[in-house]
Amino acid sequence: MLRGKHIVLGVTGGIAAYKSCYLLRELQREGATVRVVMTDAAARFVTPLTFSALSGQEVYTDLWTANQSTGSNIGTQHIDLANWADALLIAPASANTIAKLTVGLSDNLLTIVTLATRRPVILAPTMDADMYLNEITQQNLVTLRARGYAVIPAGEGEHASGLKGPGRLPEIDVIIRFVAGVLDKTFLDLTAKKILVTAGPTYESIDPVRFIGNRSSGKMGFAIAQAAALRGAEVTLIAGPVQLETPRNVKRIDVESAEQMQKAVSAEAKKADAVFMAAAVADFTPQTPSRAKIKKDVRSKNLDLHLTATPDILGTLGGKKNGTVLVGFALETDNELTHAKEKLKSKNLDLIVLNSLADEGAGFGVDTNVVTIIERNGHAKKLKKMAKFDVANEILNRVKNLFQHRDE
Ligand code: C5P
């Protein structure tokens, strides 16, 4: 799978560093030539000698010492390595190295090479489950993906600490397939698909100053847009008022109210192969927003606002569906599954993603989610707590299957 490829294997400090010895051998077995760069912390877990013996090459550990075997001098060895590589694979990638890469710190040979290379950078984040699921790590990974780094979803299971959850080094064959996919671009499995995503809340004006809104952060919708774009899709993202960076290669349209979102969606949905309505659209809007700021009336203690229903954007699309895959999101507080299934039917959807408010690490603002994906035939699968980006890919995998059935 990797015949003739040059891989720089970055090893960072973590107990999983010993598995990189097996990874190195498999990369070589697949035909790659591998040069290993280790951080100081990695060299405390496994000695450079082990990697050197396995790779048949001197191992790079020190920024300040020239490497004899490649003849590079101290000043240029990072550039030489960065240019030599067809891909840079960091496995395990520690929380520390991930954080450094996010801010462009380059205080050791590995981070310098990563900053210097123009070739694909592939990370296998590996750490204790709590560190992996920590908002800081998740946000760093969102940022790195937005900049085009390929991030392999972490493996699940028991950690050396005894903790259970995501953050293990993925199986070696998973890593190898991922690297091969990045190099021959087979991970671009949604190329030529047009995908429309809505995200965030809507703001419904009461007067020029005040509005009715909700707590949606937009993160789930942005994760879907980002994941789809990384898989090669042509993505349009209609965003309500949110504080999020536009993912790379995504066309963004900003809107504020449900009415504006409706207009934008109906213009864009015609071209879409799939629509993901992840926005938390307001169900009601003030009937006649005041032109001037409503004054506080000292005599009356109450203010009556008359609200009217907004158009059901997704329901309208479902009513005149012609082959577009429609994905809805539901957030329920009681009888969750029954309500979500009813919504899937009444809006004529292909999938509905049920968000839980009850589970810790799910819902508004956070970078993780706990969802149940329900299909048209009623089949429901509750996924474990995972990064919103990983949830996005799970949803996209199912939509990809639906495309295949549709095209058959
Ligand atoms: O009925 P409910 O609002 O819970 O449905 C949620 C789903 O419907 C979400 O996918 C949401 O984006 C979509 N929706 C819509 N138009 C509305 C309200 C919700 O498309 N006015």
PDB file of C-alpha atoms in Angstrom, residues 5-152:
ATOM      1  CA  LYS A   5       6.733   6.250  -0.030  1.00  0.00           C
ATOM      2  CA  HIS A   6       8.842   8.252   2.390  1.00  0.00           C
ATOM      3  CA  ILE A   7       7.250   8.530   5.794  1.00  0.00           C
ATOM      4  CA  VAL A   8       8.539  10.567   8.713  1.00  0.00           C
ATOM      5  CA  LEU A   9       7.215   8.799  11.796  1.00  0.00           C
ATOM      6  CA  GLY A  10       6.970  11.180  14.745  1.00  0.00           C
ATOM      7  CA  VAL A  11       6.844   9.505  18.136  1.00  0.00           C
ATOM      8  CA  THR A  12       5.810  11.502  21.203  1.00  0.00           C
ATOM      9  CA  GLY A  13       5.821  10.659  24.883  1.00  0.00           C
ATOM     10  CA  GLY A  14       3.195   8.182  25.988  1.00  0.00           C
ATOM     11  CA  ILE A  15       2.986   4.565  26.966  1.00  0.00           C
ATOM     12  CA  ALA A  16       1.717   3.769  23.460  1.00  0.00           C
ATOM     13  CA  ALA A  17       5.169   4.724  22.107  1.00  0.00           C
ATOM     14  CA  TYR A  18       6.120   1.028  22.333  1.00  0.00           C
ATOM     15  CA  LYS A  19       3.398   0.276  19.772  1.00  0.00           C
ATOM     16  CA  SER A  20       5.129   2.598  17.316  1.00  0.00           C
ATOM     17  CA  CYS A  21       7.856  -0.043  17.003  1.00  0.00           C
ATOM     18  CA  TYR A  22       5.246  -2.396  15.520  1.00  0.00           C
ATOM     19  CA  LEU A  23       3.839   0.460  13.463  1.00  0.00           C
ATOM     20  CA  LEU A  24       7.296   1.163  12.044  1.00  0.00           C
ATOM     21  CA  ARG A  25       7.706  -2.463  10.995  1.00  0.00           C
ATOM     22  CA  GLU A  26       4.288  -2.539   9.325  1.00  0.00           C
ATOM     23  CA  LEU A  27       4.958   0.713   7.465  1.00  0.00           C
ATOM     24  CA  GLN A  28       8.160  -0.868   6.162  1.00  0.00           C
ATOM     25  CA  ARG A  29       6.387  -4.119   5.307  1.00  0.00           C
ATOM     26  CA  GLU A  30       3.961  -2.069   3.189  1.00  0.00           C
ATOM     27  CA  GLY A  31       6.919  -0.730   1.228  1.00  0.00           C
ATOM     28  CA  ALA A  32       7.614   2.619   2.914  1.00  0.00           C
ATOM     29  CA  THR A  33      11.001   3.993   3.905  1.00  0.00           C
ATOM     30  CA  VAL A  34      10.667   5.430   7.386  1.00  0.00           C
ATOM     31  CA  ARG A  35      12.693   7.974   9.296  1.00  0.00           C
ATOM     32  CA  VAL A  36      11.828   8.308  12.944  1.00  0.00           C
ATOM     33  CA  VAL A  37      11.792  11.573  14.875  1.00  0.00           C
ATOM     34  CA  MET A  38      11.321  11.254  18.639  1.00  0.00           C
ATOM     35  CA  THR A  39      10.598  13.816  21.317  1.00  0.00           C
ATOM     36  CA  ASP A  40      12.601  13.688  24.556  1.00  0.00           C
ATOM     37  CA  ALA A  41       9.567  12.324  26.365  1.00  0.00           C
ATOM     38  CA  ALA A  42       9.186   9.542  23.789  1.00  0.00           C
ATOM     39  CA  ALA A  43      12.825   8.581  24.312  1.00  0.00           C
ATOM     40  CA  ARG A  44      12.027   8.000  27.994  1.00  0.00           C
ATOM     41  CA  PHE A  45       9.470   5.355  27.064  1.00  0.00           C
ATOM     42  CA  VAL A  46      11.385   3.604  24.260  1.00  0.00           C
ATOM     43  CA  THR A  47      15.035   4.115  23.433  1.00  0.00           C
ATOM     44  CA  PRO A  48      16.032   5.580  20.071  1.00  0.00           C
ATOM     45  CA  LEU A  49      18.232   2.527  19.641  1.00  0.00           C
ATOM     46  CA  THR A  50      15.159   0.313  19.261  1.00  0.00           C
ATOM     47  CA  PHE A  51      13.771   2.424  16.426  1.00  0.00           C
ATOM     48  CA  SER A  52      17.191   2.766  14.876  1.00  0.00           C
ATOM     49  CA  ALA A  53      17.702  -1.007  14.830  1.00  0.00           C
ATOM     50  CA  LEU A  54      14.240  -1.576  13.364  1.00  0.00           C
ATOM     51  CA  SER A  55      14.426   1.151  10.713  1.00  0.00           C
ATOM     52  CA  GLY A  56      18.065   0.636   9.792  1.00  0.00           C
ATOM     53  CA  GLN A  57      18.446   4.422  10.012  1.00  0.00           C
ATOM     54  CA  GLU A  58      19.724   6.791  12.599  1.00  0.00           C
ATOM     55  CA  VAL A  59      16.877   8.185  14.685  1.00  0.00           C
ATOM     56  CA  TYR A  60      16.342  11.919  14.952  1.00  0.00           C
ATOM     57  CA  THR A  61      15.977  13.136  18.505  1.00  0.00           C
ATOM     58  CA  ASP A  62      17.965  16.303  18.866  1.00  0.00           C
ATOM     59  CA  LEU A  63      17.491  19.633  17.232  1.00  0.00           C
ATOM     60  CA  TRP A  64      21.051  20.572  18.052  1.00  0.00           C
ATOM     61  CA  THR A  65      22.948  17.565  16.747  1.00  0.00           C
ATOM     62  CA  ALA A  66      23.522  16.875  13.080  1.00  0.00           C
ATOM     63  CA  ASN A  67      22.382  13.505  11.825  1.00  0.00           C
ATOM     64  CA  GLN A  68      25.323  11.521  10.441  1.00  0.00           C
ATOM     65  CA  SER A  69      23.458   9.137   8.145  1.00  0.00           C
ATOM     66  CA  THR A  70      21.703  11.753   6.021  1.00  0.00           C
ATOM     67  CA  GLY A  71      24.584  14.172   6.013  1.00  0.00           C
ATOM     68  CA  SER A  72      22.349  17.097   6.984  1.00  0.00           C
ATOM     69  CA  ASN A  73      23.899  19.833   9.006  1.00  0.00           C
ATOM     70  CA  ILE A  74      22.295  21.248  12.133  1.00  0.00           C
ATOM     71  CA  GLY A  75      20.869  24.254  10.369  1.00  0.00           C
ATOM     72  CA  THR A  76      18.959  22.358   7.701  1.00  0.00           C
ATOM     73  CA  GLN A  77      18.076  18.918   8.982  1.00  0.00           C
ATOM     74  CA  HIS A  78      14.487  19.923   9.785  1.00  0.00           C
ATOM     75  CA  ILE A  79      14.025  21.300   6.261  1.00  0.00           C
ATOM     76  CA  ASP A  80      15.669  18.239   4.722  1.00  0.00           C
ATOM     77  CA  LEU A  81      13.311  15.947   6.646  1.00  0.00           C
ATOM     78  CA  ALA A  82      10.280  18.089   5.825  1.00  0.00           C
ATOM     79  CA  ASN A  83      11.109  17.922   2.113  1.00  0.00           C
ATOM     80  CA  TRP A  84      12.112  14.269   2.114  1.00  0.00           C
ATOM     81  CA  ALA A  85       8.747  13.114   3.496  1.00  0.00           C
ATOM     82  CA  ASP A  86       5.709  12.211   1.383  1.00  0.00           C
ATOM     83  CA  ALA A  87       3.764  12.310   4.629  1.00  0.00           C
ATOM     84  CA  LEU A  88       4.408  13.020   8.272  1.00  0.00           C
ATOM     85  CA  LEU A  89       2.716  10.605  10.651  1.00  0.00           C
ATOM     86  CA  ILE A  90       2.722  11.410  14.368  1.00  0.00           C
ATOM     87  CA  ALA A  91       1.702   8.315  16.285  1.00  0.00           C
ATOM     88  CA  PRO A  92       1.180   8.464  19.172  1.00  0.00           C
ATOM     89  CA  ALA A  93       0.427  12.198  19.130  1.00  0.00           C
ATOM     90  CA  SER A  94       0.345  13.386  22.739  1.00  0.00           C
ATOM     91  CA  ALA A  95      -1.943  16.131  24.069  1.00  0.00           C
ATOM     92  CA  ASN A  96       1.199  18.216  24.604  1.00  0.00           C
ATOM     93  CA  THR A  97       2.428  17.940  21.011  1.00  0.00           C
ATOM     94  CA  ILE A  98      -1.102  18.550  19.686  1.00  0.00           C
ATOM     95  CA  ALA A  99      -1.312  21.721  21.790  1.00  0.00           C
ATOM     96  CA  LYS A 100       2.089  22.891  20.539  1.00  0.00           C
ATOM     97  CA  LEU A 101       1.153  22.313  16.914  1.00  0.00           C
ATOM     98  CA  THR A 102      -2.095  24.229  17.383  1.00  0.00           C
ATOM     99  CA  VAL A 103      -0.260  27.391  18.347  1.00  0.00           C
ATOM    100  CA  GLY A 104       2.773  26.843  16.109  1.00  0.00           C
ATOM    101  CA  LEU A 105       5.266  26.204  18.903  1.00  0.00           C
ATOM    102  CA  SER A 106       8.394  24.647  17.501  1.00  0.00           C
ATOM    103  CA  ASP A 107      10.662  23.841  20.401  1.00  0.00           C
ATOM    104  CA  ASN A 108      11.869  20.410  19.309  1.00  0.00           C
ATOM    105  CA  LEU A 109      12.799  18.706  16.063  1.00  0.00           C
ATOM    106  CA  LEU A 110       9.386  17.064  15.598  1.00  0.00           C
ATOM    107  CA  THR A 111       7.356  20.261  15.981  1.00  0.00           C
ATOM    108  CA  ILE A 112       9.781  22.148  13.736  1.00  0.00           C
ATOM    109  CA  VAL A 113       9.574  19.522  10.986  1.00  0.00           C
ATOM    110  CA  THR A 114       5.768  19.554  11.250  1.00  0.00           C
ATOM    111  CA  LEU A 115       5.675  23.321  10.937  1.00  0.00           C
ATOM    112  CA  ALA A 116       8.103  23.248   8.021  1.00  0.00           C
ATOM    113  CA  THR A 117       6.539  20.525   5.895  1.00  0.00           C
ATOM    114  CA  ARG A 118       4.158  21.147   3.026  1.00  0.00           C
ATOM    115  CA  ARG A 119       3.219  17.464   2.871  1.00  0.00           C
ATOM    116  CA  PRO A 120       0.181  15.883   4.560  1.00  0.00           C
ATOM    117  CA  VAL A 121       0.398  15.708   8.337  1.00  0.00           C
ATOM    118  CA  ILE A 122      -1.446  12.796   9.937  1.00  0.00           C
ATOM    119  CA  LEU A 123      -2.033  12.663  13.680  1.00  0.00           C
ATOM    120  CA  ALA A 124      -3.053   9.718  15.815  1.00  0.00           C
ATOM    121  CA  PRO A 125      -4.103  11.449  19.070  1.00  0.00           C
ATOM    122  CA  THR A 126      -3.329   9.061  21.896  1.00  0.00           C
ATOM    123  CA  MET A 127      -3.836   9.789  25.569  1.00  0.00           C
ATOM    124  CA  ASP A 128      -6.004   8.995  28.562  1.00  0.00           C
ATOM    125  CA  ALA A 129      -9.747   9.216  27.840  1.00  0.00           C
ATOM    126  CA  ASP A 130     -10.225  12.277  30.052  1.00  0.00           C
ATOM    127  CA  MET A 131      -7.399  14.140  28.341  1.00  0.00           C
ATOM    128  CA  TYR A 132      -8.728  13.208  24.904  1.00  0.00           C
ATOM    129  CA  LEU A 133     -12.269  14.320  25.712  1.00  0.00           C
ATOM    130  CA  ASN A 134     -11.081  17.491  27.439  1.00  0.00           C
ATOM    131  CA  GLU A 135     -12.441  20.612  25.706  1.00  0.00           C
ATOM    132  CA  ILE A 136      -8.916  21.961  25.244  1.00  0.00           C
ATOM    133  CA  THR A 137      -7.724  18.915  23.323  1.00  0.00           C
ATOM    134  CA  GLN A 138     -10.935  18.708  21.305  1.00  0.00           C
ATOM    135  CA  GLN A 139     -10.755  22.380  20.357  1.00  0.00           C
ATOM    136  CA  ASN A 140      -7.112  21.989  19.349  1.00  0.00           C
ATOM    137  CA  LEU A 141      -8.076  19.080  17.090  1.00  0.00           C
ATOM    138  CA  VAL A 142     -10.913  21.121  15.551  1.00  0.00           C
ATOM    139  CA  THR A 143      -8.390  23.885  14.791  1.00  0.00           C
ATOM    140  CA  LEU A 144      -5.805  21.510  13.338  1.00  0.00           C
ATOM    141  CA  ARG A 145      -8.397  19.810  11.127  1.00  0.00           C
ATOM    142  CA  ALA A 146      -9.570  23.205   9.930  1.00  0.00           C
ATOM    143  CA  ARG A 147      -5.992  23.827   8.820  1.00  0.00           C
ATOM    144  CA  GLY A 148      -5.969  20.594   6.829  1.00  0.00           C
ATOM    145  CA  TYR A 149      -4.299  18.113   9.222  1.00  0.00           C
ATOM    146  CA  ALA A 150      -5.672  14.589   8.929  1.00  0.00           C
ATOM    147  CA  VAL A 151      -6.659  13.269  12.338  1.00  0.00           C
ATOM    148  CA  ILE A 152      -7.252   9.546  12.845  1.00  0.00           C
TER     149      ILE A 152
END
